[in-house]
Amino acid sequence: MSIGTELEEKKVKNINDEVHVELIGLSKKYGEYYAVKNLNLKIKKGSFTCLLGPSGCGKTTTLRMISGFVNPTEGDIIISGVSQRGIPPHKRNTSMVFQEYALFPHMTVRDNISYGLKLKKLPEAELKKRVDYMLEFMDLTSVADRFPKFLSGGQQQRVALARSLVMEPEVLLMDEPLSNLDAKLRVKVRSELREIQKKLGLTTIYVTHDQEEALSISDYIAILDEGVLQQFDSPWELYFSPKNKFVADFVGLNNFIPVKVEKVEKDYMIVKVVDKTIEVENRYSASDIKENMILSIRPESIRIYPVEEANDLIKGKIKIHNFLGSVVRYWVDIGSQDIIVDDHDPYQKPILSGEVGLRFESFGINLFGQ
Ligand code: ATP
């Protein structure tokens, strides 16, 4: 069991195993171009799932297909065991929170939150009870009679969320809902959002292109590239055991180094990095192992030593260092390329310069085909 899986088992044990939303062979074509191609996902009840990927990878299109605003070209969406084919957006039990919040400027907070329930013609007393509860729940009671333009960004975001939650959707869909907030507020609001989602046990699908946001907030992340699913896993698995080079490159910072595989045993492999051999855990199927591979290792998984202490290590020369507070980041030239190394203990050690030795921690290494 990898480190990721062990930690993950602790983290996601509260989530039900029941599949709530299933995407089956879902595709969307614009002309000959696939915005989303053959997407298969099983989203568990009560989980927080992020759709993550670079601009144009198909995140919003996927979310819009789930909400019913975009018709799939192929495939199906199953919610609570029911195919959504032919069901219009307002009849689906989903609710969408948009990036722009789309609050009605001429309505108070209370009226914004009440709007959907009024359309549903809920009896007045029931409507008031639900809206009062939601105002209280979202800590908005004191601003209930204000208009949106007199609210902070974080408060506006909470009103948008309250307006969706008051409809008691089965599935909450969110499209980059925090991108209008400044960096500090974003971090605060996203943890509030996560608390609310957990409290309600609400299945949530959330679109973002911000990998840090996705790692911090999700139970599961689906990474898309050019409309194709690259990996669907917990944040831990994505970070520690990326399935391909795209995922390793997109999530966090990574070094990629061409290596030669010299020996393959059941549990370990020996690979040659520049002129040194190192041992790597063998977690690969025989068909994936090639003579020439790409080794990925994160800057924090490399230890750096002064050259006098670096007998058997990979040798290099420091080109640049940046003091970043909690880490010193080095760019080390190992002959064939530069490697980024993060030293997390700057207080205990002098900042190094000149010739150094690098040790790659084996748990941080992943190998990919070229
Ligand atoms: P972003 O992070 O920039 O919002 P995204 O991952 O959400 O990107 P989508 O909006 O889903 O990406 O778009 C996926 C691809 O489909 C893009 O190349 C986009 O240009 C294309 N696309 C989306 N909607 C349409 C449309 N109505 N007509 C034609 N092409 C479209």
XYZ file of C-alpha atoms and ligand atoms in Angstrom:
401
model
C 0.000 0.000 0.000
C 1.452 3.389 -0.957
C 1.724 6.301 1.487
C -1.074 8.013 -0.391
C -3.459 5.106 0.047
C -2.716 4.724 3.752
C -3.356 8.384 4.464
C -6.333 8.433 2.175
C -7.966 5.536 3.968
C -7.916 7.696 7.076
C -9.207 10.717 5.253
C -12.167 9.486 3.219
C -13.559 6.816 5.490
C -16.695 8.870 6.172
C -17.831 8.734 2.586
C -20.528 6.351 1.603
C -19.628 3.771 -1.044
C -22.920 4.283 -2.826
C -22.501 5.745 -6.324
C -24.642 8.882 -6.624
C -23.687 10.318 -10.013
C -22.395 8.140 -12.813
C -21.082 9.367 -16.145
C -21.084 6.646 -18.767
C -19.165 7.101 -22.014
C -20.016 10.800 -21.933
C -18.892 12.839 -24.958
C -19.581 16.288 -26.342
C -18.607 17.133 -29.885
C -18.567 20.591 -31.451
C -18.282 19.881 -35.171
C -15.468 17.345 -35.410
C -13.905 18.535 -32.143
C -14.394 16.594 -28.912
C -14.731 19.012 -25.951
C -15.256 15.886 -23.767
C -14.430 12.375 -24.945
C -15.762 9.097 -23.560
C -15.783 10.167 -19.926
C -16.563 7.480 -17.352
C -16.811 8.491 -13.675
C -18.511 7.105 -10.588
C -19.072 9.833 -8.012
C -19.857 8.669 -4.502
C -22.712 9.975 -2.401
C -21.643 12.765 -0.055
C -18.251 13.220 -1.714
C -16.614 16.433 -2.849
C -15.234 15.861 -6.347
C -13.203 18.379 -8.327
C -12.955 18.476 -12.091
C -9.466 19.843 -12.625
C -7.410 20.634 -15.697
C -5.964 23.381 -17.879
C -8.117 25.917 -19.674
C -10.226 24.316 -22.399
C -9.888 20.730 -21.106
C -13.662 20.240 -20.878
C -14.455 20.885 -17.181
C -17.292 23.354 -17.686
C -18.760 21.323 -20.552
C -18.878 18.264 -18.286
C -20.570 20.221 -15.477
C -23.080 21.707 -17.911
C -23.925 18.269 -19.249
C -24.603 17.079 -15.686
C -26.817 20.115 -15.017
C -28.639 19.666 -18.335
C -27.623 22.986 -19.936
C -25.563 21.156 -22.587
C -26.779 18.008 -24.359
C -24.256 15.162 -24.604
C -23.388 13.899 -28.090
C -22.947 10.385 -26.725
C -23.238 8.628 -23.387
C -25.434 9.023 -20.353
C -25.607 10.639 -16.926
C -27.195 8.631 -14.128
C -28.227 10.396 -10.916
C -29.524 8.199 -8.086
C -29.975 5.362 -10.564
C -32.062 7.446 -13.002
C -30.900 8.330 -16.530
C -31.020 12.093 -17.058
C -31.528 11.741 -20.801
C -34.261 14.140 -21.909
C -34.711 15.701 -18.442
C -34.470 19.540 -18.628
C -32.225 21.446 -16.150
C -35.061 22.690 -13.891
C -36.406 19.152 -13.481
C -33.024 17.689 -12.487
C -32.297 17.581 -8.815
C -29.064 19.516 -9.270
C -28.229 23.114 -8.458
C -25.481 25.194 -10.004
C -23.410 27.959 -8.401
C -21.728 30.113 -11.043
C -18.463 32.016 -11.031
C -20.266 35.375 -11.370
C -22.741 34.471 -8.570
C -25.503 35.898 -10.792
C -27.275 37.533 -7.817
C -30.239 39.762 -8.676
C -28.961 43.308 -7.950
C -32.426 44.788 -7.320
C -33.357 42.144 -4.729
C -32.308 41.915 -1.087
C -30.358 38.946 0.223
C -33.591 37.423 1.562
C -35.372 37.862 -1.789
C -32.420 36.424 -3.707
C -32.485 33.328 -1.517
C -36.308 33.048 -1.702
C -36.480 33.412 -5.486
C -36.293 29.734 -6.520
C -38.743 28.638 -3.824
C -41.236 31.315 -4.947
C -41.027 29.954 -8.505
C -41.787 26.541 -7.056
C -44.856 28.130 -5.392
C -43.924 26.904 -1.951
C -46.516 27.942 0.701
C -45.505 31.251 2.370
C -44.958 29.812 5.871
C -42.797 26.918 4.622
C -40.819 29.311 2.404
C -40.108 31.673 5.319
C -39.024 28.784 7.529
C -36.570 27.448 4.958
C -35.141 30.870 4.084
C -34.757 31.861 7.769
C -32.969 28.598 8.438
C -30.635 29.133 5.471
C -29.865 32.748 6.476
C -28.948 31.503 9.942
C -26.990 28.523 8.626
C -24.913 30.693 6.311
C -24.464 33.453 8.893
C -26.352 35.967 6.733
C -29.245 36.915 9.062
C -27.742 40.315 9.901
C -27.489 41.259 6.198
C -30.812 39.731 5.082
C -32.285 43.121 4.043
C -29.221 44.404 2.210
C -28.796 44.571 -1.545
C -25.900 42.594 -3.076
C -23.794 45.655 -3.901
C -23.528 46.389 -0.159
C -21.997 42.959 0.586
C -18.373 41.836 0.596
C -17.206 39.310 -2.010
C -17.269 36.511 0.560
C -20.822 37.420 1.638
C -22.011 37.525 -1.974
C -20.526 34.081 -2.473
C -22.401 32.814 0.587
C -25.679 34.265 -0.731
C -25.121 32.480 -4.067
C -24.483 29.253 -2.199
C -27.491 29.780 0.117
C -29.703 30.357 -2.923
C -28.651 26.968 -4.283
C -28.769 25.085 -0.975
C -32.246 26.340 -0.049
C -33.570 24.366 -3.022
C -32.320 21.219 -1.262
C -30.622 19.793 -4.353
C -29.385 16.224 -4.430
C -26.223 17.304 -6.187
C -24.484 20.673 -5.933
C -22.549 21.819 -9.007
C -20.060 24.657 -8.758
C -18.143 26.321 -11.581
C -15.056 28.160 -10.261
C -17.196 29.791 -7.553
C -14.285 31.481 -5.780
C -12.418 33.021 -8.683
C -13.768 36.533 -8.025
C -12.331 36.586 -4.504
C -8.849 37.764 -3.578
C -6.282 35.116 -2.634
C -6.708 35.349 1.165
C -10.498 35.336 1.113
C -10.485 32.437 -1.340
C -8.639 30.254 1.136
C -11.009 31.224 3.965
C -14.208 30.791 1.935
C -13.110 27.461 0.485
C -12.657 25.953 3.942
C -16.087 27.328 4.963
C -17.551 25.813 1.834
C -15.994 22.464 2.617
C -17.358 22.563 6.197
C -20.882 23.299 4.943
C -20.675 20.528 2.335
C -19.517 18.025 4.962
C -22.202 19.094 7.441
C -24.892 18.519 4.826
C -23.231 15.407 3.332
C -24.051 16.957 -0.027
C -22.614 15.342 -3.171
C -20.680 18.185 -4.764
C -18.977 18.494 -8.138
C -16.688 21.484 -8.369
C -14.818 22.886 -11.361
C -11.466 24.553 -10.896
C -8.200 25.020 -12.773
C -6.388 25.763 -9.494
C -4.595 22.599 -8.419
C -3.879 23.840 -4.907
C -7.578 24.553 -4.406
C -8.473 21.082 -5.727
C -5.927 19.325 -3.495
C -7.064 21.158 -0.388
C -10.815 20.837 -0.785
C -11.548 17.493 -2.508
C -12.198 13.915 -1.572
C -11.598 12.973 -5.204
C -10.196 14.758 -8.232
C -10.797 14.011 -11.905
C -7.996 15.418 -14.039
C -8.911 16.155 -17.642
C -6.728 17.081 -20.573
C -8.145 17.866 -24.029
C -11.475 16.348 -23.038
C -9.952 13.054 -21.907
C -9.848 11.793 -18.317
C -6.242 11.348 -17.172
C -6.772 10.137 -13.599
C -9.607 9.947 -11.068
C -8.293 9.501 -7.560
C -7.891 11.012 -4.134
C -5.603 14.051 -3.829
C -3.019 11.844 -2.082
C -2.922 9.302 -4.896
C -2.704 12.008 -7.541
C 0.164 13.682 -5.773
C 2.176 10.618 -4.770
C 1.221 8.159 -7.516
C 0.393 10.054 -10.706
C -0.608 7.627 -13.453
C 1.095 9.525 -16.256
C 3.472 12.367 -16.987
C 0.665 14.848 -17.630
C -0.743 14.363 -14.111
C 2.741 14.429 -12.542
C 3.411 17.702 -14.328
C 0.039 19.330 -13.697
C -0.235 18.593 -9.971
C 2.527 20.243 -7.960
C 6.087 20.773 -9.094
C 8.125 17.885 -10.517
C 11.526 17.203 -12.057
C 11.581 14.894 -15.095
C 14.837 13.074 -15.810
C 15.535 10.492 -18.559
C 16.916 7.271 -17.005
C 18.072 3.819 -18.153
C 16.569 0.783 -16.431
C 19.458 -1.564 -15.603
C 17.804 -4.263 -13.519
C 14.222 -5.310 -12.780
C 13.361 -7.439 -9.740
C 9.951 -8.241 -8.287
C 10.054 -5.504 -5.616
C 12.654 -3.094 -6.884
C 14.427 -1.798 -9.964
C 17.858 -0.299 -10.513
C 17.939 2.751 -12.745
C 20.840 4.869 -13.913
C 20.545 8.622 -13.403
C 23.426 10.420 -15.146
C 26.392 8.314 -13.910
C 24.876 6.927 -10.667
C 22.564 3.990 -10.109
C 19.668 4.227 -7.673
C 17.100 1.775 -6.372
C 13.431 2.410 -7.150
C 10.391 0.578 -5.794
C 8.900 -1.647 -8.529
C 5.213 -0.690 -8.674
C 4.905 -1.218 -12.415
C 3.479 -3.900 -14.661
C 6.043 -5.682 -16.844
C 4.554 -4.186 -20.009
C 5.061 -0.633 -18.692
C 8.764 -1.122 -17.990
C 11.024 -0.052 -20.840
C 14.782 0.298 -21.122
C 14.565 4.082 -21.377
C 12.118 5.778 -19.041
C 11.372 9.167 -17.470
C 11.880 9.459 -13.730
C 9.831 12.084 -11.907
C 10.737 13.373 -8.484
C 9.396 16.343 -6.576
C 11.748 19.056 -5.275
C 10.858 18.186 -1.660
C 11.828 14.524 -2.161
C 15.448 15.364 -2.960
C 18.000 15.838 -0.172
C 20.936 18.139 -0.814
C 24.395 17.828 0.813
C 27.718 19.671 0.605
C 30.009 17.829 -1.822
C 32.303 16.534 1.001
C 29.364 14.484 2.372
C 28.207 13.288 -1.038
C 30.378 10.316 -1.945
C 27.819 8.068 -3.625
C 25.317 10.719 -4.551
C 24.374 12.364 -7.820
C 26.722 15.314 -8.208
C 25.704 18.758 -9.349
C 26.479 22.440 -9.162
C 24.141 25.038 -7.684
C 23.223 27.645 -10.295
C 20.680 29.703 -8.356
C 19.069 29.656 -4.944
C 15.898 31.394 -3.772
C 15.060 31.870 -0.110
C 11.284 31.368 0.116
C 10.862 31.508 3.899
C 10.023 27.959 4.868
C 12.222 26.500 2.113
C 15.343 27.286 0.158
C 14.802 26.384 -3.488
C 17.922 25.428 -5.444
C 18.422 24.992 -9.182
C 21.168 22.384 -9.495
C 22.908 21.597 -12.787
C 23.546 17.829 -12.922
C 25.272 17.993 -16.309
C 22.413 16.913 -18.518
C 19.817 19.332 -17.055
C 18.833 21.498 -14.103
C 17.037 19.942 -11.137
C 14.869 21.885 -8.663
C 15.510 20.974 -5.033
C 13.623 22.302 -1.984
C 15.508 22.255 1.282
C 12.926 22.439 4.061
C 15.304 23.093 6.894
C 16.952 26.429 6.092
C 17.195 27.409 9.758
C 19.362 24.423 10.664
C 21.771 24.604 7.739
C 23.835 27.226 5.977
C 22.715 28.035 2.456
C 24.818 25.887 0.144
C 26.698 26.951 -2.951
C 29.009 25.357 -5.535
C 29.341 21.560 -5.823
C 26.714 19.455 -4.022
C 25.402 15.898 -3.865
C 21.729 14.953 -4.320
C 19.937 11.971 -2.811
C 16.548 10.984 -4.295
C 14.122 9.620 -1.691
C 12.734 6.458 -3.236
C 9.129 7.055 -2.037
C 9.053 10.251 -4.114
C 10.031 8.600 -7.386
C 7.684 7.657 -10.226
C 8.669 6.214 -13.587
C 6.891 6.797 -16.884
C 7.344 5.654 -20.461
C 9.003 8.233 -22.711
P -11.836 27.007 -18.757
O -11.043 26.588 -17.561
O -11.056 27.924 -19.670
O -13.204 27.495 -18.436
P -12.848 24.355 -19.479
O -11.950 23.243 -19.106
O -14.014 24.611 -18.605
O -11.986 25.675 -19.687
P -14.756 24.059 -21.612
O -15.401 25.395 -21.419
O -15.501 22.871 -21.168
O -13.299 24.036 -20.972
O -14.410 23.907 -23.153
C -13.795 22.751 -23.702
C -13.515 22.993 -25.163
O -14.742 23.055 -25.888
C -12.789 24.289 -25.462
O -11.835 24.071 -26.475
C -13.882 25.213 -25.914
O -13.392 26.178 -26.796
C -14.832 24.260 -26.610
N -16.226 24.745 -26.527
C -16.940 24.949 -25.398
N -18.190 25.376 -25.676
C -18.268 25.456 -27.037
C -19.296 25.824 -27.971
N -20.505 26.201 -27.544
N -18.989 25.764 -29.285
C -17.792 25.362 -29.717
N -16.776 24.993 -28.898
C -17.005 25.034 -27.583
